[in-house]
XYZ file of C-alpha atoms in Angstrom:
684
model
C 16.158 -36.649 5.818
C 14.575 -40.024 7.635
C 11.202 -41.091 4.891
C 8.025 -43.473 6.058
C 5.233 -43.865 4.460
C 2.145 -43.379 7.293
C -1.516 -43.630 7.772
C -3.060 -40.771 9.678
C -3.316 -43.869 12.331
C 0.378 -44.049 12.674
C 1.221 -41.054 11.884
C -0.673 -39.507 15.281
C 0.691 -42.155 17.525
C 2.339 -40.393 20.335
C 2.954 -37.077 18.587
C 1.852 -33.452 18.832
C 1.886 -31.208 16.068
C 1.915 -27.435 15.421
C 1.966 -25.188 12.792
C 4.173 -22.535 12.937
C 4.176 -18.672 13.197
C 6.180 -18.719 9.541
C 3.111 -20.955 8.367
C 0.704 -19.614 6.424
C -2.977 -20.714 7.874
C -5.512 -22.592 6.012
C -5.842 -21.474 2.087
C -8.107 -24.621 0.793
C -11.114 -23.947 -0.987
C -14.188 -25.657 -2.093
C -11.747 -26.375 -5.471
C -9.284 -27.890 -3.123
C -12.186 -29.965 -0.979
C -14.249 -31.352 -3.555
C -10.761 -33.300 -5.346
C -10.179 -34.729 -1.733
C -13.671 -35.479 -0.636
C -13.969 -37.398 -4.490
C -11.182 -39.087 -4.380
C -11.394 -40.237 -0.637
C -15.222 -41.514 -2.179
C -13.632 -42.887 -5.232
C -11.644 -44.890 -3.793
C -11.191 -48.429 -3.727
C -11.940 -51.229 -0.706
C -8.499 -52.368 0.736
C -6.875 -49.920 -2.009
C -4.873 -46.984 0.155
C -4.809 -43.397 -1.441
C -1.200 -41.297 -1.350
C -1.861 -37.422 -0.111
C 1.361 -36.456 -0.298
C 4.428 -34.844 1.694
C 4.129 -34.251 5.518
C 7.542 -32.796 6.265
C 7.967 -32.183 9.927
C 10.240 -30.459 12.390
C 11.707 -31.263 15.859
C 10.453 -28.850 18.570
C 13.200 -27.841 20.956
C 12.734 -28.775 24.421
C 13.613 -24.538 25.055
C 10.959 -23.773 22.851
C 8.365 -26.441 23.487
C 9.556 -26.026 27.413
C 6.971 -22.929 27.364
C 4.723 -25.147 26.288
C 2.388 -24.861 29.628
C -0.727 -26.865 28.619
C 1.263 -29.307 26.849
C 4.231 -29.732 28.965
C 2.552 -33.102 30.618
C 1.696 -35.060 27.411
C 5.661 -34.279 26.511
C 7.132 -35.265 29.886
C 5.149 -37.807 31.249
C 3.147 -39.323 28.129
C 6.169 -39.424 26.046
C 4.749 -37.307 23.030
C 6.923 -36.058 20.408
C 6.409 -32.683 18.788
C 6.592 -31.375 15.575
C 6.233 -28.335 13.398
C 4.729 -29.333 10.260
C 6.582 -27.353 7.355
C 4.666 -29.427 4.999
C 2.031 -30.767 4.236
C -0.527 -27.840 6.592
C -3.510 -27.950 4.280
C -4.371 -32.035 4.063
C -2.877 -33.119 7.298
C -6.094 -29.996 8.297
C -8.457 -31.279 6.026
C -8.183 -34.584 7.583
C -9.095 -33.290 11.228
C -11.688 -30.841 9.660
C -13.059 -34.004 8.255
C -12.707 -36.192 11.554
C -14.263 -33.527 13.684
C -17.230 -33.597 11.320
C -17.616 -37.292 10.925
C -17.544 -36.654 14.988
C -20.352 -34.315 14.628
C -22.571 -35.859 12.607
C -22.497 -38.607 14.509
C -24.948 -37.695 17.188
C -25.542 -40.926 18.473
C -22.001 -41.367 19.367
C -21.496 -44.772 18.047
C -18.459 -46.616 17.917
C -16.895 -45.882 14.299
C -13.874 -48.913 13.481
C -14.906 -50.298 17.197
C -13.193 -46.668 18.272
C -15.247 -44.904 20.879
C -16.025 -40.858 20.084
C -14.626 -40.326 23.412
C -10.543 -42.483 22.186
C -10.862 -40.586 18.439
C -11.201 -37.249 20.605
C -8.052 -38.553 22.417
C -6.403 -39.643 19.650
C -6.837 -37.012 17.411
C -7.991 -33.556 18.442
C -6.671 -33.398 22.604
C -6.135 -35.228 25.811
C -7.223 -34.195 29.330
C -4.757 -34.413 32.251
C -6.071 -37.223 34.964
C -9.849 -35.786 32.808
C -9.205 -32.799 34.111
C -10.561 -29.598 32.645
C -7.061 -28.808 31.322
C -6.446 -29.932 27.520
C -3.719 -31.084 25.452
C -4.432 -30.268 21.789
C -2.994 -33.211 19.490
C -3.253 -30.836 16.969
C -2.706 -26.713 16.433
C -1.320 -23.812 15.672
C 0.857 -21.916 17.930
C -0.253 -19.754 20.683
C -0.200 -16.003 18.668
C -2.027 -17.307 15.383
C -5.700 -15.660 15.668
C -6.437 -20.023 13.824
C -5.722 -21.171 17.255
C -8.343 -20.137 19.424
C -10.606 -20.125 15.970
C -9.516 -23.655 15.824
C -10.832 -24.602 19.624
C -13.420 -22.574 19.875
C -14.978 -23.021 16.072
C -14.174 -26.075 15.155
C -13.873 -28.327 17.881
C -16.352 -26.920 19.793
C -14.867 -26.247 23.341
C -14.258 -23.436 25.666
C -11.970 -21.082 25.860
C -10.994 -18.191 28.331
C -10.219 -15.692 25.130
C -12.938 -17.237 23.377
C -14.395 -12.878 22.666
C -11.043 -12.201 21.164
C -12.108 -11.185 17.921
C -9.327 -13.285 15.715
C -11.290 -14.079 11.746
C -9.487 -13.762 9.375
C -9.844 -14.893 6.143
C -8.259 -18.253 7.024
C -10.155 -19.162 10.378
C -13.041 -18.725 7.721
C -12.197 -20.866 5.247
C -11.773 -23.393 8.532
C -14.950 -22.976 9.290
C -16.428 -23.407 5.121
C -14.524 -26.491 4.914
C -15.735 -27.986 8.103
C -19.538 -27.451 7.247
C -18.261 -28.475 3.390
C -17.422 -32.011 5.214
C -20.560 -31.912 7.263
C -23.433 -31.159 4.180
C -21.815 -34.166 2.727
C -21.413 -36.625 5.390
C -25.307 -35.385 6.473
C -26.282 -37.270 2.937
C -24.546 -40.657 3.713
C -25.963 -43.807 5.742
C -23.916 -44.440 9.040
C -22.336 -47.693 7.882
C -20.855 -45.344 4.535
C -19.457 -42.930 6.859
C -17.788 -45.706 8.976
C -16.212 -46.210 5.870
C -15.503 -42.451 5.164
C -13.662 -42.886 8.368
C -12.025 -46.069 7.888
C -10.539 -44.891 4.877
C -8.940 -41.177 5.907
C -7.462 -42.936 9.020
C -6.256 -45.994 7.386
C -5.925 -46.094 3.630
C -4.420 -42.214 2.785
C -1.163 -42.375 3.260
C 1.687 -39.514 3.597
C 5.509 -39.319 3.207
C 6.781 -38.538 6.212
C 10.215 -36.844 6.684
C 11.693 -35.202 9.308
C 14.585 -32.963 8.571
C 17.127 -33.042 10.361
C 19.330 -29.712 11.912
C 21.345 -28.934 9.287
C 18.887 -28.007 7.025
C 16.860 -23.957 7.671
C 13.207 -24.400 7.672
C 12.598 -21.378 6.646
C 14.320 -21.739 3.547
C 12.658 -25.028 2.901
C 9.342 -24.164 3.663
C 8.913 -21.212 1.284
C 10.878 -23.739 -1.320
C 7.850 -26.755 -0.493
C 4.705 -25.067 -0.031
C 4.476 -24.130 -3.919
C 3.361 -26.850 -3.943
C -0.372 -27.268 -4.424
C -2.166 -24.221 -3.977
C 0.464 -21.858 -4.068
C 1.978 -19.469 -1.520
C 0.779 -15.732 -2.256
C 3.711 -13.091 -2.067
C 1.781 -12.106 1.022
C 2.822 -15.604 2.584
C 6.013 -14.992 1.306
C 7.242 -12.138 1.931
C 5.600 -13.292 6.551
C 7.778 -16.842 6.278
C 10.929 -14.006 4.989
C 11.062 -11.457 7.366
C 10.349 -14.276 9.879
C 13.888 -15.105 9.138
C 15.301 -12.639 8.157
C 14.133 -11.302 11.977
C 16.151 -15.139 13.344
C 19.381 -13.656 11.228
C 19.867 -10.351 12.704
C 22.660 -9.026 14.956
C 21.381 -8.039 17.526
C 19.793 -8.705 21.118
C 17.787 -11.406 21.508
C 14.547 -9.582 23.157
C 14.444 -6.566 19.591
C 14.847 -10.179 18.016
C 12.107 -12.563 19.895
C 9.472 -8.153 19.834
C 10.528 -8.085 15.706
C 9.211 -11.360 15.310
C 5.620 -10.637 17.122
C 5.348 -7.257 15.308
C 5.560 -9.152 12.102
C 2.938 -11.828 13.567
C 0.774 -9.312 14.847
C 0.946 -7.286 11.605
C -0.172 -10.388 9.121
C -2.873 -10.816 12.050
C -4.408 -7.819 11.658
C -3.778 -7.861 7.603
C -6.229 -11.647 6.886
C -8.284 -10.068 10.126
C -8.846 -6.718 7.711
C -9.096 -8.827 4.532
C -11.412 -10.494 5.167
C -13.252 -9.128 7.890
C -16.520 -8.569 5.223
C -16.745 -12.480 4.419
C -19.156 -11.490 0.968
C -16.908 -9.580 -0.446
C -13.086 -11.016 0.877
C -10.237 -9.348 -0.621
C -6.685 -10.823 -2.130
C -3.974 -10.464 -0.578
C -1.901 -10.039 -3.538
C -3.705 -6.474 -4.422
C -3.647 -5.160 -1.045
C 0.400 -6.432 -1.400
C 0.825 -4.779 -4.703
C -0.787 -1.157 -3.899
C 1.095 -1.077 -0.177
C 4.667 -1.669 -2.624
C 3.653 1.594 -4.341
C 2.412 3.046 -1.484
C 6.159 2.328 0.592
C 9.297 1.662 -2.295
C 7.131 3.496 -5.251
C 9.710 6.389 -5.669
C 12.444 4.066 -4.452
C 12.190 1.845 -7.342
C 10.821 3.630 -10.813
C 12.473 6.845 -10.286
C 15.009 3.905 -10.991
C 13.691 1.894 -13.168
C 10.619 4.122 -15.146
C 12.577 3.976 -18.325
C 13.412 0.445 -18.320
C 9.598 -0.873 -17.446
C 7.252 2.233 -17.810
C 4.644 2.732 -15.628
C 2.150 -0.386 -17.760
C 0.330 -2.255 -15.237
C 1.418 -5.229 -17.064
C 4.916 -5.184 -15.768
C 3.954 -3.602 -11.929
C 2.672 -7.469 -10.870
C 6.628 -9.007 -11.380
C 8.458 -6.076 -10.036
C 6.656 -5.826 -6.492
C 7.589 -9.551 -6.189
C 11.140 -9.145 -7.263
C 12.406 -6.228 -5.538
C 10.435 -7.162 -2.371
C 11.489 -11.485 -2.301
C 15.237 -11.575 -4.993
C 16.077 -7.992 -4.329
C 15.662 -6.219 -0.609
C 15.007 -8.842 1.841
C 17.442 -11.444 1.977
C 20.457 -12.494 3.036
C 22.653 -10.859 1.296
C 21.000 -7.250 2.055
C 21.672 -8.172 6.181
C 25.577 -7.241 6.010
C 25.683 -11.416 6.737
C 28.457 -13.641 5.482
C 27.370 -15.169 2.836
C 29.404 -17.287 -0.287
C 29.652 -15.032 -3.559
C 29.334 -17.869 -5.732
C 32.957 -18.797 -6.614
C 33.967 -19.537 -2.738
C 34.841 -16.915 -1.969
C 32.471 -14.592 1.360
C 32.109 -11.188 1.935
C 29.129 -9.659 3.303
C 27.111 -7.497 1.440
C 25.100 -4.966 3.083
C 21.905 -2.694 1.192
C 20.996 -1.312 4.179
C 18.395 -3.673 6.058
C 17.664 -3.826 9.264
C 15.654 -4.414 12.558
C 14.448 -0.728 12.341
C 14.040 -0.637 8.205
C 12.112 -3.627 8.792
C 9.860 -2.849 11.797
C 9.161 -0.250 10.350
C 7.569 -1.676 7.064
C 6.328 -4.536 8.821
C 4.072 -1.287 10.847
C 3.098 0.532 7.607
C 1.631 -2.415 6.349
C -0.159 -3.116 9.363
C -2.180 0.329 9.501
C -2.724 0.465 5.619
C -4.532 -2.584 5.939
C -7.522 -1.250 7.582
C -7.505 2.358 4.940
C -7.264 -0.246 2.314
C -10.576 -2.130 3.941
C -12.008 0.782 4.589
C -11.829 2.032 0.861
C -13.196 -1.621 -0.397
C -15.642 -1.697 1.793
C -17.078 2.057 2.484
C -20.303 0.795 3.681
C -18.123 -0.618 7.330
C -16.393 2.703 7.066
C -17.106 5.829 8.839
C -16.446 8.584 5.278
C -18.129 10.592 5.040
C -22.251 9.903 3.186
C -20.480 11.642 0.092
C -17.392 9.634 0.157
C -19.135 6.377 0.656
C -21.250 7.352 -2.547
C -18.955 8.474 -4.675
C -16.755 5.088 -3.673
C -19.659 3.094 -5.199
C -19.667 4.952 -7.842
C -16.294 3.837 -8.862
C -16.456 0.310 -8.081
C -19.805 -0.230 -10.478
C -16.955 1.707 -13.013
C -14.120 -0.904 -11.972
C -15.099 -3.584 -13.840
C -15.721 -2.518 -17.015
C -13.085 0.516 -17.031
C -10.403 -2.192 -16.723
C -8.343 -0.309 -14.730
C -6.808 -0.875 -11.078
C -4.392 1.943 -11.261
C -6.975 4.263 -9.213
C -7.392 2.028 -6.451
C -3.412 2.767 -5.007
C -4.054 6.481 -5.786
C -7.448 6.358 -3.718
C -4.800 4.384 -0.827
C -2.060 6.952 -1.386
C -4.561 9.954 -0.626
C -6.311 8.328 1.971
C -3.425 7.677 3.656
C -1.990 10.918 2.915
C -4.997 13.301 3.229
C -7.805 13.631 6.449
C -10.122 16.230 4.666
C -13.596 14.814 3.519
C -14.002 17.733 1.249
C -10.201 16.706 -0.108
C -10.938 13.547 -0.801
C -14.489 14.242 -2.746
C -12.782 15.768 -4.934
C -10.093 13.457 -5.901
C -13.044 10.247 -5.967
C -15.057 12.905 -8.229
C -12.097 13.189 -10.900
C -11.590 9.276 -11.055
C -14.951 8.525 -10.818
C -14.828 10.521 -14.316
C -12.403 9.393 -16.176
C -13.253 5.966 -15.234
C -16.404 7.511 -16.654
C -14.448 8.094 -19.721
C -12.846 5.462 -20.844
C -15.894 3.476 -21.593
C -17.075 5.648 -23.832
C -13.378 5.645 -25.912
C -11.579 3.196 -27.781
C -8.548 2.733 -26.315
C -6.944 3.674 -29.967
C -8.295 7.268 -29.463
C -6.477 9.742 -27.420
C -6.999 10.910 -23.833
C -5.169 13.432 -21.940
C -4.309 10.122 -19.257
C -3.552 6.996 -18.960
C -3.843 4.558 -16.318
C -0.136 5.289 -15.461
C -0.918 8.937 -14.695
C -3.043 7.594 -11.724
C 0.203 6.079 -10.233
C 2.567 8.444 -11.231
C 0.710 10.991 -9.150
C 0.766 8.423 -5.641
C 4.201 8.117 -5.778
C 4.964 12.011 -6.053
C 2.306 12.053 -3.372
C 3.432 9.458 -1.138
C 6.732 10.347 -1.639
C 6.197 13.652 -0.151
C 7.002 15.430 -3.965
C 3.310 16.607 -4.352
C 1.265 17.861 -1.659
C -2.816 16.865 -2.392
C -3.371 19.928 -3.871
C -1.018 19.447 -7.241
C -2.641 16.067 -6.693
C -5.657 17.238 -7.044
C -4.858 19.788 -10.251
C -3.057 17.744 -12.140
C -6.164 14.844 -12.086
C -7.559 18.604 -12.650
C -6.122 19.253 -15.720
C -5.905 16.526 -17.453
C -9.884 16.370 -17.119
C -10.423 20.106 -18.670
C -7.546 19.536 -21.208
C -10.050 16.187 -22.163
C -12.652 18.496 -22.076
C -11.393 20.826 -24.593
C -10.480 18.216 -26.785
C -12.472 19.213 -29.697
C -12.841 16.446 -32.098
C -13.195 14.914 -28.655
C -16.706 14.596 -29.858
C -16.587 13.100 -33.048
C -14.722 10.188 -31.457
C -17.266 9.095 -29.376
C -19.947 9.313 -31.612
C -17.602 7.167 -34.222
C -16.892 4.269 -31.843
C -20.448 4.128 -30.934
C -21.675 3.817 -35.085
C -19.229 1.605 -34.897
C -20.723 -1.471 -32.263
C -21.803 -3.830 -33.940
C -24.789 -3.799 -30.748
C -24.751 -0.036 -30.350
C -25.116 1.111 -27.383
C -26.314 -2.326 -25.837
C -22.998 -2.876 -26.051
C -21.256 -0.470 -24.271
C -19.258 -1.364 -21.595
C -20.508 1.066 -20.121
C -24.082 1.035 -20.102
C -25.695 -1.066 -16.739
C -23.530 2.031 -15.269
C -24.766 4.382 -17.171
C -28.934 2.852 -17.073
C -28.053 3.197 -12.750
C -26.570 6.803 -12.950
C -30.633 7.784 -15.127
C -32.490 5.773 -12.427
C -30.314 7.409 -9.992
C -31.280 10.934 -11.264
C -34.961 9.776 -11.867
C -35.187 9.140 -8.152
C -33.237 11.714 -6.704
C -36.955 13.663 -8.316
C -39.820 11.527 -7.077
C -41.676 11.637 -4.060
C -40.841 8.790 -2.639
C -36.836 8.755 -3.295
C -37.293 5.326 -2.488
C -34.205 2.548 -4.532
C -35.932 0.077 -6.120
C -33.126 -1.104 -8.436
C -30.150 -2.937 -6.818
C -26.948 -2.874 -8.217
C -25.988 -6.045 -7.311
C -28.827 -8.258 -8.732
C -28.156 -5.406 -12.555
C -25.149 -5.706 -13.150
C -24.957 -9.116 -14.401
C -27.664 -11.524 -16.351
C -28.416 -14.053 -13.877
C -28.214 -17.121 -16.296
C -28.288 -17.460 -20.347
C -31.804 -16.822 -20.431
C -33.004 -14.137 -18.285
C -31.861 -10.125 -18.687
C -31.729 -7.502 -16.359
C -31.032 -4.583 -19.913
C -34.392 -4.735 -22.018
C -34.904 -3.705 -25.197
C -38.439 -2.065 -25.384
C -38.124 -2.468 -28.737
C -37.439 -6.423 -28.999
C -34.816 -7.773 -30.707
C -36.355 -10.085 -32.052
C -39.546 -7.586 -33.231
C -42.034 -10.879 -34.962
C -45.254 -9.530 -33.633
C -47.600 -8.003 -35.852
C -47.641 -5.132 -32.825
C -44.723 -5.002 -33.281
C -43.628 -4.977 -37.473
C -46.593 -2.210 -38.054
C -44.959 0.542 -36.049
C -41.599 0.384 -38.174
C -42.212 -1.589 -41.973
C -41.292 1.660 -42.810
C -37.536 0.861 -41.671
C -35.268 -0.444 -44.002
C -32.874 -3.503 -41.927
C -30.224 -2.045 -40.435
C -32.695 0.886 -39.405
C -34.300 -1.238 -37.539
C -31.271 -2.423 -35.719
C -30.043 0.794 -34.558
C -33.543 1.546 -32.696
C -33.472 -1.531 -31.088
C -29.291 -0.606 -29.469
C -30.254 3.313 -29.095
C -30.220 4.670 -26.085
C -33.366 5.550 -25.375
C -34.766 2.116 -26.452
C -32.820 0.404 -22.945
C -34.149 0.142 -19.733
C -32.606 -1.231 -16.773
C -35.275 -3.922 -15.190
C -35.335 -4.217 -11.445
C -36.569 -7.927 -11.650
C -34.680 -9.743 -14.494
C -37.376 -11.523 -16.628
C -36.995 -14.155 -18.707
C -36.307 -12.862 -22.931
C -39.529 -14.279 -24.513
C -41.434 -12.076 -22.711
C -39.371 -8.897 -23.744
C -40.954 -10.358 -27.701
C -43.749 -9.185 -25.986
C -46.276 -5.743 -27.534
C -45.483 -2.944 -25.696
C -49.557 -2.769 -23.951
C -48.846 -6.287 -22.523
C -44.739 -4.455 -21.375
C -46.286 -2.197 -19.243
C -48.405 -4.115 -17.090
C -51.249 -7.179 -17.047
C -53.238 -8.999 -14.807
C -51.364 -10.161 -11.992
C -49.087 -9.449 -13.221
C -45.712 -7.557 -11.383
C -42.957 -7.967 -13.775
C -43.885 -5.099 -16.198
C -42.823 -1.705 -16.440
C -45.448 -0.336 -14.270
C -44.568 -2.300 -11.116
C -40.822 -2.430 -11.662
C -38.153 0.838 -10.770
C -37.930 4.340 -12.281
C -36.615 3.803 -15.822
C -39.784 1.332 -16.584
C -42.643 3.808 -14.386
C -41.460 6.068 -16.397
C -41.514 3.949 -20.295
C -45.274 2.674 -18.350
C -46.128 6.115 -18.897
C -46.265 6.160 -22.340
C -49.055 4.993 -24.811
C -47.447 3.347 -27.060
C -43.267 2.888 -28.094
C -42.856 3.955 -31.562
C -39.195 5.468 -33.149
C -40.617 8.852 -31.741
C -40.623 7.530 -28.239
C -37.743 6.065 -28.390
C -35.570 8.954 -30.350
C -37.521 11.112 -27.256
C -36.023 9.439 -24.414
C -32.625 9.292 -26.042
C -32.396 12.884 -26.637
C -33.710 13.439 -22.782
C -30.825 10.545 -21.468
C -28.180 12.662 -23.317
C -29.026 15.754 -21.942
C -28.750 13.844 -17.958
C -25.518 12.519 -20.015
C -24.020 16.137 -21.221
C -25.307 16.675 -17.357
C -24.125 13.983 -15.065
C -20.330 14.308 -16.639
C -19.853 18.164 -17.802
C -19.242 16.501 -21.637
C -21.324 19.182 -23.989
C -22.429 18.960 -27.113
C -21.663 21.241 -29.441
C -25.192 21.492 -30.962
C -28.113 19.800 -31.614
C -26.727 18.263 -35.037
C -24.339 16.811 -32.625
C -26.421 15.269 -29.986
C -28.826 13.563 -32.546
C -25.847 11.690 -34.771
C -24.407 10.815 -31.102
C -28.202 8.785 -30.590
C -27.204 7.395 -34.050
C -30.794 8.060 -35.283
C -31.200 11.248 -36.944
C -33.645 9.566 -39.622
C -36.808 8.989 -37.143
C -36.996 12.769 -38.454
C -36.921 12.100 -41.517
C -38.544 8.875 -41.421
C -42.017 10.159 -39.092
C -42.533 13.719 -40.680
C -40.939 15.412 -37.851
C -39.667 19.118 -38.253
C -36.307 20.066 -38.077
C -37.135 23.547 -37.808
C -35.132 24.950 -35.018
C -32.961 22.592 -33.743
C -33.198 24.615 -30.369
C -36.607 22.433 -30.440
C -35.425 19.281 -30.993
C -33.613 19.177 -27.413
C -37.019 19.679 -25.561
C -39.556 18.115 -26.993
C -39.998 17.245 -31.347
C -43.599 17.775 -31.983
C -44.789 16.585 -35.603
C -45.847 18.753 -38.252
C -48.858 20.175 -37.972
């Protein structure tokens, strides 16, 4: 290899650059951009900054002869074409910054004695005889969806293909990066912008390596690109499959078709993963789920005893299987050195058809993956969408990702909405239930059961009915456990913050709110899950203690003075004392008296103006321990009905709430416990 230290002024002298198809797209996000920008802004005048390595590969004549838009600049102006093997992210970022500088320079002033047209000609594109043809100095190969996006959305050029849908995670990163720089440049004076231009073109230095012909470019890419922002397994896999396509013993036309299929598949993958810009999907999570859908029976049937089904082992397992065991040069039957100087073929039946079939499965599955994770953007039935959204609200609280594999496999295999709804209902019930019990409490299922069913369904060992019956059996056996409710009660009694410390409290309150909404006249949604699921900041709350945590005011002290400190804490954190807020408010407001909390003049934050749960509370004249108990009983009844989890009797229901002492303290009639679950009344 030859090495030189050059700035981009010199790097772009008589060269054009293309990012090859085996490369990942532009992956930098704000974290890397901030570091890049800070390095540039903090660079002292006259000093140089070492950016990193730029590894280039000569493009052969047989390849560039097909680049019809670029032949004139290569042949007539003697520009040398190069593939970028390593350093793509840094060089792309430099070009994006230069484009941003051109866009904020609205008066077209010279920058360091160069006109905007001269800068464009050097770094962006050149035109043959000043005509409409363009040879882009820096860009992607045409198969890459970023090729058109870079021209039209970044360089603001016209294209005959511009109306094609080309958005991916990577194209969005390109767009965000340019806007990142435009936003910062707009805050600078022209002199400061000119200083930025000088530094990026003259004082950011790359270590240039030019690869010789005897080095395998695919292996080099895989090795070198684990620096900086680490490659995902999905990105490494694409490179590996393209590499194998060049080594197959088959017709050139088949090899080219396979390579094209790989590019098209990954184009679809990154399109769907980035399609919802508000919810960009993780590429390796998709690959993990598809892996167990496609290879699960082959892998875990042999290694179940060694690995178990525990999800902590899975990520390492799928990475090693794909890149170290299956898709390797040894498995193509290619003659290789076994490490002892002896060359022999090793064939594990990886051929053109095996790779092609796998690639097509990746391509078809990614839309299913997108749909189940973005149900409102899918064509699913209304009921499917409703339950899927419930599941995703529970996902983080339940800390269980294995159910996603089962949902993906089921949706790939089963098309009937009623079957899918049954599956989703079981999963929602089970995920909710897992928030009720501690990890040590025995359930009739664990996270690995989802994976086990997924693999049996994908392999054909189970059909849909066997999967649904399996889930049904696990659910019924759990509900039939006579010690079940006592375990749940024990867990809530050991929580230091009672129901307020329960992982599932927001989900439960949101479901109770939905129950009240359905019983209302308008049925209008008043509580938004996205704003409700987390505290907005340190001092703003979305789950309110009606009887406040800090109850120093006389209006509260007088009502609860006959309870000891422990009982007051239990009342504060009891289920009936918690309410979701449609408008998160400052924590200092929660200490107000009940009348002020309900509503105040010119105040739209009070319960009377909130969600249905708040409205229900605003109907109460006072808020004492009796109201907390009565509302808690009502919510416990909803709990039973909604998830079919039964209390043995009213005494157990009161133990569940943990505030049965209110009956004696307030002189209430125990009488017939059948009356307690209807309404408590004072002794006459």
